[in-house]
mmCIF file with all atom_site columns, C-alpha atoms in Angstrom:
data_model
loop_
_atom_site.group_PDB
_atom_site.id
_atom_site.type_symbol
_atom_site.label_atom_id
_atom_site.label_alt_id
_atom_site.label_comp_id
_atom_site.label_asym_id
_atom_site.label_entity_id
_atom_site.label_seq_id
_atom_site.pdbx_PDB_ins_code
_atom_site.Cartn_x
_atom_site.Cartn_y
_atom_site.Cartn_z
_atom_site.occupancy
_atom_site.B_iso_or_equiv
_atom_site.pdbx_formal_charge
_atom_site.auth_seq_id
_atom_site.auth_comp_id
_atom_site.auth_asym_id
_atom_site.auth_atom_id
_atom_site.pdbx_PDB_model_num
ATOM 1   C CA . MET A 1 1   ? 81.214  91.088  77.804  1.00 0.00 ? 1   MET A CA 1
ATOM 2   C CA . ARG A 1 2   ? 78.450  89.009  79.372  1.00 0.00 ? 2   ARG A CA 1
ATOM 3   C CA . GLY A 1 3   ? 78.871  88.254  83.079  1.00 0.00 ? 3   GLY A CA 1
ATOM 4   C CA . PHE A 1 4   ? 81.565  90.867  83.769  1.00 0.00 ? 4   PHE A CA 1
ATOM 5   C CA . ALA A 1 5   ? 81.339  94.106  85.719  1.00 0.00 ? 5   ALA A CA 1
ATOM 6   C CA . LEU A 1 6   ? 82.846  96.972  83.728  1.00 0.00 ? 6   LEU A CA 1
ATOM 7   C CA . ALA A 1 7   ? 85.080  99.974  84.514  1.00 0.00 ? 7   ALA A CA 1
ATOM 8   C CA . MET A 1 8   ? 85.430  99.884  88.277  1.00 0.00 ? 8   MET A CA 1
ATOM 9   C CA . HIS A 1 9   ? 87.878  102.043 90.235  1.00 0.00 ? 9   HIS A CA 1
ATOM 10  C CA . ALA A 1 10  ? 89.136  101.827 93.838  1.00 0.00 ? 10  ALA A CA 1
ATOM 11  C CA . GLU A 1 11  ? 91.420  104.694 94.823  1.00 0.00 ? 11  GLU A CA 1
ATOM 12  C CA . ASN A 1 12  ? 92.830  106.142 98.067  1.00 0.00 ? 12  ASN A CA 1
ATOM 13  C CA . VAL A 1 13  ? 91.387  103.433 100.313 1.00 0.00 ? 13  VAL A CA 1
ATOM 14  C CA . LYS A 1 14  ? 92.922  102.241 103.603 1.00 0.00 ? 14  LYS A CA 1
ATOM 15  C CA . ILE A 1 15  ? 91.934  98.932  105.184 1.00 0.00 ? 15  ILE A CA 1
ATOM 16  C CA . ARG A 1 16  ? 93.395  98.210  108.613 1.00 0.00 ? 16  ARG A CA 1
ATOM 17  C CA . GLY A 1 17  ? 93.068  94.944  110.544 1.00 0.00 ? 17  GLY A CA 1
ATOM 18  C CA . ASP A 1 18  ? 93.846  94.112  114.136 1.00 0.00 ? 18  ASP A CA 1
ATOM 19  C CA . TYR A 1 19  ? 95.934  90.921  113.807 1.00 0.00 ? 19  TYR A CA 1
ATOM 20  C CA . ALA A 1 20  ? 93.083  88.829  115.177 1.00 0.00 ? 20  ALA A CA 1
ATOM 21  C CA . ALA A 1 21  ? 94.600  85.383  115.738 1.00 0.00 ? 21  ALA A CA 1
ATOM 22  C CA . GLY A 1 22  ? 92.947  82.662  113.712 1.00 0.00 ? 22  GLY A CA 1
ATOM 23  C CA . THR A 1 23  ? 91.373  84.929  111.113 1.00 0.00 ? 23  THR A CA 1
ATOM 24  C CA . CYS A 1 24  ? 91.715  84.485  107.358 1.00 0.00 ? 24  CYS A CA 1
ATOM 25  C CA . THR A 1 25  ? 90.182  86.884  104.885 1.00 0.00 ? 25  THR A CA 1
ATOM 26  C CA . ARG A 1 26  ? 90.594  88.469  101.476 1.00 0.00 ? 26  ARG A CA 1
ATOM 27  C CA . MET A 1 27  ? 90.398  92.218  101.817 1.00 0.00 ? 27  MET A CA 1
ATOM 28  C CA . ILE A 1 28  ? 89.873  93.285  98.187  1.00 0.00 ? 28  ILE A CA 1
ATOM 29  C CA . CYS A 1 29  ? 88.442  90.448  96.117  1.00 0.00 ? 29  CYS A CA 1
ATOM 30  C CA . PRO A 1 30  ? 87.032  91.425  92.710  1.00 0.00 ? 30  PRO A CA 1
ATOM 31  C CA . ARG A 1 31  ? 85.585  88.661  90.552  1.00 0.00 ? 31  ARG A CA 1
ATOM 32  C CA . ASN A 1 32  ? 84.621  88.774  86.873  1.00 0.00 ? 32  ASN A CA 1
ATOM 33  C CA . VAL A 1 33  ? 85.654  92.403  86.357  1.00 0.00 ? 33  VAL A CA 1
ATOM 34  C CA . ASP A 1 34  ? 86.773  94.062  83.125  1.00 0.00 ? 34  ASP A CA 1
ATOM 35  C CA . GLY A 1 35  ? 88.673  97.367  83.311  1.00 0.00 ? 35  GLY A CA 1
ATOM 36  C CA . LEU A 1 36  ? 89.314  97.542  87.065  1.00 0.00 ? 36  LEU A CA 1
ATOM 37  C CA . LEU A 1 37  ? 91.800  100.061 88.502  1.00 0.00 ? 37  LEU A CA 1
ATOM 38  C CA . ILE A 1 38  ? 93.012  99.577  92.079  1.00 0.00 ? 38  ILE A CA 1
ATOM 39  C CA . GLU A 1 39  ? 95.234  102.543 92.876  1.00 0.00 ? 39  GLU A CA 1
ATOM 40  C CA . ASN A 1 40  ? 96.870  103.958 96.012  1.00 0.00 ? 40  ASN A CA 1
ATOM 41  C CA . VAL A 1 41  ? 95.239  101.434 98.348  1.00 0.00 ? 41  VAL A CA 1
ATOM 42  C CA . THR A 1 42  ? 96.756  100.457 101.720 1.00 0.00 ? 42  THR A CA 1
ATOM 43  C CA . VAL A 1 43  ? 95.960  97.129  103.399 1.00 0.00 ? 43  VAL A CA 1
ATOM 44  C CA . GLU A 1 44  ? 97.673  96.388  106.706 1.00 0.00 ? 44  GLU A CA 1
ATOM 45  C CA . GLY A 1 45  ? 97.516  94.476  109.955 1.00 0.00 ? 45  GLY A CA 1
ATOM 46  C CA . PHE A 1 46  ? 95.885  91.125  109.200 1.00 0.00 ? 46  PHE A CA 1
ATOM 47  C CA . ALA A 1 47  ? 96.817  87.514  110.011 1.00 0.00 ? 47  ALA A CA 1
ATOM 48  C CA . ILE A 1 48  ? 96.508  85.449  106.815 1.00 0.00 ? 48  ILE A CA 1
ATOM 49  C CA . GLY A 1 49  ? 94.704  85.716  103.501 1.00 0.00 ? 49  GLY A CA 1
ATOM 50  C CA . GLY A 1 50  ? 95.122  87.928  100.457 1.00 0.00 ? 50  GLY A CA 1
ATOM 51  C CA . ALA A 1 51  ? 95.312  91.704  100.565 1.00 0.00 ? 51  ALA A CA 1
ATOM 52  C CA . VAL A 1 52  ? 94.259  91.880  96.887  1.00 0.00 ? 52  VAL A CA 1
ATOM 53  C CA . ALA A 1 53  ? 92.835  88.667  95.409  1.00 0.00 ? 53  ALA A CA 1
ATOM 54  C CA . LEU A 1 54  ? 91.840  88.989  91.750  1.00 0.00 ? 54  LEU A CA 1
ATOM 55  C CA . MET A 1 55  ? 89.717  86.294  90.121  1.00 0.00 ? 55  MET A CA 1
ATOM 56  C CA . ASN A 1 56  ? 88.688  86.138  86.475  1.00 0.00 ? 56  ASN A CA 1
ATOM 57  C CA . CYS A 1 57  ? 89.656  89.768  85.819  1.00 0.00 ? 57  CYS A CA 1
ATOM 58  C CA . ARG A 1 58  ? 90.411  91.379  82.443  1.00 0.00 ? 58  ARG A CA 1
ATOM 59  C CA . ARG A 1 59  ? 92.386  94.551  81.733  1.00 0.00 ? 59  ARG A CA 1
ATOM 60  C CA . THR A 1 60  ? 92.894  95.183  85.453  1.00 0.00 ? 60  THR A CA 1
ATOM 61  C CA . THR A 1 61  ? 95.640  97.330  87.007  1.00 0.00 ? 61  THR A CA 1
ATOM 62  C CA . VAL A 1 62  ? 96.893  97.295  90.604  1.00 0.00 ? 62  VAL A CA 1
ATOM 63  C CA . THR A 1 63  ? 99.284  100.218 91.114  1.00 0.00 ? 63  THR A CA 1
ATOM 64  C CA . GLY A 1 64  ? 100.733 102.416 93.851  1.00 0.00 ? 64  GLY A CA 1
ATOM 65  C CA . CYS A 1 65  ? 99.418  100.175 96.625  1.00 0.00 ? 65  CYS A CA 1
ATOM 66  C CA . THR A 1 66  ? 101.020 99.501  100.012 1.00 0.00 ? 66  THR A CA 1
ATOM 67  C CA . LEU A 1 67  ? 100.314 96.048  101.408 1.00 0.00 ? 67  LEU A CA 1
ATOM 68  C CA . ARG A 1 68  ? 102.033 95.377  104.714 1.00 0.00 ? 68  ARG A CA 1
ATOM 69  C CA . ASP A 1 69  ? 102.271 93.984  108.204 1.00 0.00 ? 69  ASP A CA 1
ATOM 70  C CA . PHE A 1 70  ? 100.546 90.595  108.045 1.00 0.00 ? 70  PHE A CA 1
ATOM 71  C CA . TYR A 1 71  ? 101.488 88.231  110.881 1.00 0.00 ? 71  TYR A CA 1
ATOM 72  C CA . THR A 1 72  ? 100.417 84.836  112.153 1.00 0.00 ? 72  THR A CA 1
ATOM 73  C CA . ASN A 1 73  ? 101.807 82.601  114.876 1.00 0.00 ? 73  ASN A CA 1
ATOM 74  C CA . LEU A 1 74  ? 99.362  79.678  114.983 1.00 0.00 ? 74  LEU A CA 1
ATOM 75  C CA . ASP A 1 75  ? 99.468  76.045  113.891 1.00 0.00 ? 75  ASP A CA 1
ATOM 76  C CA . TRP A 1 76  ? 96.976  76.106  111.022 1.00 0.00 ? 76  TRP A CA 1
ATOM 77  C CA . GLY A 1 77  ? 97.192  72.357  110.449 1.00 0.00 ? 77  GLY A CA 1
ATOM 78  C CA . GLY A 1 78  ? 99.793  72.280  107.673 1.00 0.00 ? 78  GLY A CA 1
ATOM 79  C CA . GLY A 1 79  ? 99.356  72.083  103.918 1.00 0.00 ? 79  GLY A CA 1
ATOM 80  C CA . GLY A 1 80  ? 100.012 75.754  103.227 1.00 0.00 ? 80  GLY A CA 1
ATOM 81  C CA . ILE A 1 81  ? 96.796  76.849  104.931 1.00 0.00 ? 81  ILE A CA 1
ATOM 82  C CA . SER A 1 82  ? 98.610  79.656  106.731 1.00 0.00 ? 82  SER A CA 1
ATOM 83  C CA . GLN A 1 83  ? 99.359  81.484  103.453 1.00 0.00 ? 83  GLN A CA 1
ATOM 84  C CA . ALA A 1 84  ? 99.380  85.276  103.434 1.00 0.00 ? 84  ALA A CA 1
ATOM 85  C CA . THR A 1 85  ? 99.748  87.003  100.068 1.00 0.00 ? 85  THR A CA 1
ATOM 86  C CA . GLY A 1 86  ? 100.031 90.627  98.995  1.00 0.00 ? 86  GLY A CA 1
ATOM 87  C CA . ILE A 1 87  ? 98.510  90.235  95.526  1.00 0.00 ? 87  ILE A CA 1
ATOM 88  C CA . GLU A 1 88  ? 97.197  87.000  94.043  1.00 0.00 ? 88  GLU A CA 1
ATOM 89  C CA . ILE A 1 89  ? 95.676  86.212  90.670  1.00 0.00 ? 89  ILE A CA 1
ATOM 90  C CA . ASP A 1 90  ? 93.283  83.316  90.071  1.00 0.00 ? 90  ASP A CA 1
ATOM 91  C CA . ASN A 1 91  ? 93.799  81.310  93.235  1.00 0.00 ? 91  ASN A CA 1
ATOM 92  C CA . ASP A 1 92  ? 90.104  80.391  92.885  1.00 0.00 ? 92  ASP A CA 1
ATOM 93  C CA . VAL A 1 93  ? 89.075  80.160  89.224  1.00 0.00 ? 93  VAL A CA 1
ATOM 94  C CA . ILE A 1 94  ? 85.387  80.511  88.464  1.00 0.00 ? 94  ILE A CA 1
ATOM 95  C CA . ALA A 1 95  ? 83.919  78.297  85.729  1.00 0.00 ? 95  ALA A CA 1
ATOM 96  C CA . GLY A 1 96  ? 87.387  77.675  84.248  1.00 0.00 ? 96  GLY A CA 1
ATOM 97  C CA . THR A 1 97  ? 87.794  81.309  83.154  1.00 0.00 ? 97  THR A CA 1
ATOM 98  C CA . VAL A 1 98  ? 91.206  82.802  83.933  1.00 0.00 ? 98  VAL A CA 1
ATOM 99  C CA . SER A 1 99  ? 92.362  86.397  84.209  1.00 0.00 ? 99  SER A CA 1
ATOM 100 C CA . GLN A 1 100 ? 93.932  88.128  81.217  1.00 0.00 ? 100 GLN A CA 1
ATOM 101 C CA . GLY A 1 101 ? 96.064  91.248  80.891  1.00 0.00 ? 101 GLY A CA 1
ATOM 102 C CA . VAL A 1 102 ? 96.451  92.120  84.574  1.00 0.00 ? 102 VAL A CA 1
ATOM 103 C CA . HIS A 1 103 ? 99.098  94.780  85.329  1.00 0.00 ? 103 HIS A CA 1
ATOM 104 C CA . ILE A 1 104 ? 100.673 94.772  88.801  1.00 0.00 ? 104 ILE A CA 1
ATOM 105 C CA . VAL A 1 105 ? 102.914 97.816  88.760  1.00 0.00 ? 105 VAL A CA 1
ATOM 106 C CA . ASP A 1 106 ? 104.784 99.971  91.311  1.00 0.00 ? 106 ASP A CA 1
ATOM 107 C CA . ASN A 1 107 ? 103.430 98.458  94.534  1.00 0.00 ? 107 ASN A CA 1
ATOM 108 C CA . ASP A 1 108 ? 105.136 98.213  97.946  1.00 0.00 ? 108 ASP A CA 1
ATOM 109 C CA . ILE A 1 109 ? 104.609 94.820  99.602  1.00 0.00 ? 109 ILE A CA 1
ATOM 110 C CA . HIS A 1 110 ? 106.366 94.099  102.877 1.00 0.00 ? 110 HIS A CA 1
ATOM 111 C CA . HIS A 1 111 ? 106.372 92.272  106.209 1.00 0.00 ? 111 HIS A CA 1
ATOM 112 C CA . PHE A 1 112 ? 104.166 89.263  105.558 1.00 0.00 ? 112 PHE A CA 1
ATOM 113 C CA . GLU A 1 113 ? 105.645 87.232  108.399 1.00 0.00 ? 113 GLU A CA 1
ATOM 114 C CA . ASP A 1 114 ? 105.152 83.913  110.149 1.00 0.00 ? 114 ASP A CA 1
ATOM 115 C CA . GLY A 1 115 ? 105.944 83.421  113.833 1.00 0.00 ? 115 GLY A CA 1
ATOM 116 C CA . PRO A 1 116 ? 107.821 80.411  115.234 1.00 0.00 ? 116 PRO A CA 1
ATOM 117 C CA . VAL A 1 117 ? 104.697 78.294  115.864 1.00 0.00 ? 117 VAL A CA 1
ATOM 118 C CA . THR A 1 118 ? 103.541 78.696  112.248 1.00 0.00 ? 118 THR A CA 1
ATOM 119 C CA . VAL A 1 119 ? 107.019 78.029  110.847 1.00 0.00 ? 119 VAL A CA 1
ATOM 120 C CA . ALA A 1 120 ? 107.395 74.841  112.934 1.00 0.00 ? 120 ALA A CA 1
ATOM 121 C CA . ALA A 1 121 ? 103.986 73.565  111.750 1.00 0.00 ? 121 ALA A CA 1
ATOM 122 C CA . ASP A 1 122 ? 103.987 74.670  108.117 1.00 0.00 ? 122 ASP A CA 1
ATOM 123 C CA . SER A 1 123 ? 107.325 76.344  107.217 1.00 0.00 ? 123 SER A CA 1
ATOM 124 C CA . TYR A 1 124 ? 107.217 79.889  105.844 1.00 0.00 ? 124 TYR A CA 1
ATOM 125 C CA . GLN A 1 125 ? 103.966 80.643  104.005 1.00 0.00 ? 125 GLN A CA 1
ATOM 126 C CA . SER A 1 126 ? 103.808 84.105  102.512 1.00 0.00 ? 126 SER A CA 1
ATOM 127 C CA . ASP A 1 127 ? 104.141 85.562  99.018  1.00 0.00 ? 127 ASP A CA 1
ATOM 128 C CA . GLY A 1 128 ? 104.513 89.095  97.821  1.00 0.00 ? 128 GLY A CA 1
ATOM 129 C CA . ILE A 1 129 ? 102.783 88.292  94.514  1.00 0.00 ? 129 ILE A CA 1
ATOM 130 C CA . ASN A 1 130 ? 101.326 84.916  93.531  1.00 0.00 ? 130 ASN A CA 1
ATOM 131 C CA . ILE A 1 131 ? 100.065 84.371  89.985  1.00 0.00 ? 131 ILE A CA 1
ATOM 132 C CA . HIS A 1 132 ? 98.291  81.024  89.770  1.00 0.00 ? 132 HIS A CA 1
ATOM 133 C CA . ARG A 1 133 ? 96.867  81.212  86.248  1.00 0.00 ? 133 ARG A CA 1
ATOM 134 C CA . GLY A 1 134 ? 96.089  83.485  83.345  1.00 0.00 ? 134 GLY A CA 1
ATOM 135 C CA . THR A 1 135 ? 97.841  85.048  80.390  1.00 0.00 ? 135 THR A CA 1
ATOM 136 C CA . GLY A 1 136 ? 99.378  88.344  79.382  1.00 0.00 ? 136 GLY A CA 1
ATOM 137 C CA . HIS A 1 137 ? 100.040 89.718  82.869  1.00 0.00 ? 137 HIS A CA 1
ATOM 138 C CA . ILE A 1 138 ? 102.699 92.392  83.483  1.00 0.00 ? 138 ILE A CA 1
ATOM 139 C CA . ILE A 1 139 ? 104.442 92.425  86.867  1.00 0.00 ? 139 ILE A CA 1
ATOM 140 C CA . SER A 1 140 ? 106.818 95.385  86.985  1.00 0.00 ? 140 SER A CA 1
ATOM 141 C CA . GLY A 1 141 ? 108.397 97.936  89.311  1.00 0.00 ? 141 GLY A CA 1
ATOM 142 C CA . ASN A 1 142 ? 107.200 96.367  92.562  1.00 0.00 ? 142 ASN A CA 1
ATOM 143 C CA . TYR A 1 143 ? 109.214 96.480  95.793  1.00 0.00 ? 143 TYR A CA 1
ATOM 144 C CA . ILE A 1 144 ? 108.819 93.315  97.883  1.00 0.00 ? 144 ILE A CA 1
ATOM 145 C CA . THR A 1 145 ? 110.621 92.617  101.150 1.00 0.00 ? 145 THR A CA 1
ATOM 146 C CA . HIS A 1 146 ? 110.271 90.472  104.293 1.00 0.00 ? 146 HIS A CA 1
ATOM 147 C CA . VAL A 1 147 ? 108.110 87.743  102.761 1.00 0.00 ? 147 VAL A CA 1
ATOM 148 C CA . ALA A 1 148 ? 108.812 84.025  102.263 1.00 0.00 ? 148 ALA A CA 1
ATOM 149 C CA . ASP A 1 149 ? 108.575 84.100  98.443  1.00 0.00 ? 149 ASP A CA 1
ATOM 150 C CA . GLY A 1 150 ? 108.841 87.296  96.441  1.00 0.00 ? 150 GLY A CA 1
ATOM 151 C CA . ILE A 1 151 ? 106.997 86.474  93.217  1.00 0.00 ? 151 ILE A CA 1
ATOM 152 C CA . ASP A 1 152 ? 105.485 83.081  92.336  1.00 0.00 ? 152 ASP A CA 1
ATOM 153 C CA . ASN A 1 153 ? 104.386 82.871  88.692  1.00 0.00 ? 153 ASN A CA 1
ATOM 154 C CA . PHE A 1 154 ? 102.583 79.807  87.359  1.00 0.00 ? 154 PHE A CA 1
ATOM 155 C CA . ALA A 1 155 ? 100.825 81.621  84.490  1.00 0.00 ? 155 ALA A CA 1
ATOM 156 C CA . SER A 1 156 ? 101.872 81.760  80.839  1.00 0.00 ? 156 SER A CA 1
ATOM 157 C CA . GLY A 1 157 ? 102.844 84.634  78.576  1.00 0.00 ? 157 GLY A CA 1
ATOM 158 C CA . CYS A 1 158 ? 103.621 87.008  81.436  1.00 0.00 ? 158 CYS A CA 1
ATOM 159 C CA . VAL A 1 159 ? 106.260 89.722  81.667  1.00 0.00 ? 159 VAL A CA 1
ATOM 160 C CA . VAL A 1 160 ? 108.024 89.963  85.024  1.00 0.00 ? 160 VAL A CA 1
ATOM 161 C CA . SER A 1 161 ? 110.620 92.747  85.013  1.00 0.00 ? 161 SER A CA 1
ATOM 162 C CA . GLY A 1 162 ? 112.139 95.560  87.055  1.00 0.00 ? 162 GLY A CA 1
ATOM 163 C CA . ASN A 1 163 ? 110.923 94.326  90.435  1.00 0.00 ? 163 ASN A CA 1
ATOM 164 C CA . VAL A 1 164 ? 113.060 94.525  93.583  1.00 0.00 ? 164 VAL A CA 1
ATOM 165 C CA . VAL A 1 165 ? 112.773 91.518  95.890  1.00 0.00 ? 165 VAL A CA 1
ATOM 166 C CA . GLU A 1 166 ? 114.954 91.405  99.010  1.00 0.00 ? 166 GLU A CA 1
ATOM 167 C CA . ASP A 1 167 ? 115.158 89.926  102.498 1.00 0.00 ? 167 ASP A CA 1
ATOM 168 C CA . ILE A 1 168 ? 113.030 86.886  101.721 1.00 0.00 ? 168 ILE A CA 1
ATOM 169 C CA . PHE A 1 169 ? 112.852 83.983  104.176 1.00 0.00 ? 169 PHE A CA 1
ATOM 170 C CA . VAL A 1 170 ? 113.353 80.919  101.935 1.00 0.00 ? 170 VAL A CA 1
#
């Protein structure tokens, strides 16, 4: 497939932040990848951004990951800017190409929290999983707790089943 990286694998990786106030970053951000496996990865301790942010990916699996302990307590200026997300798909689409056949299975996503300053300025802004676009995704067996929204799905033809979502803020 022209323009796509093939058969990549990230396993047993730990990425730890330091809650630096005012920082926003995407920790794992593959673009235009076919056949990616992200397995047993831990991302923890950041302010806002996406722990795993997939864009234009095909046949990609995110499994066995622990994404936790994101916190912000700043006024980011409203408009959802203060968003923190465990796993997102196609928040930024490249050349109109969307992801297809992404499997998000058996992940632990917890404690993506907003402090009182952030909540007063912008309400609660965190998602366990946020699927903006794409087709044929499977979201299954994930445990999501202490986030504002458990799973947001705006894509088509997706299967969302067997997930546990509890202690959400909104």
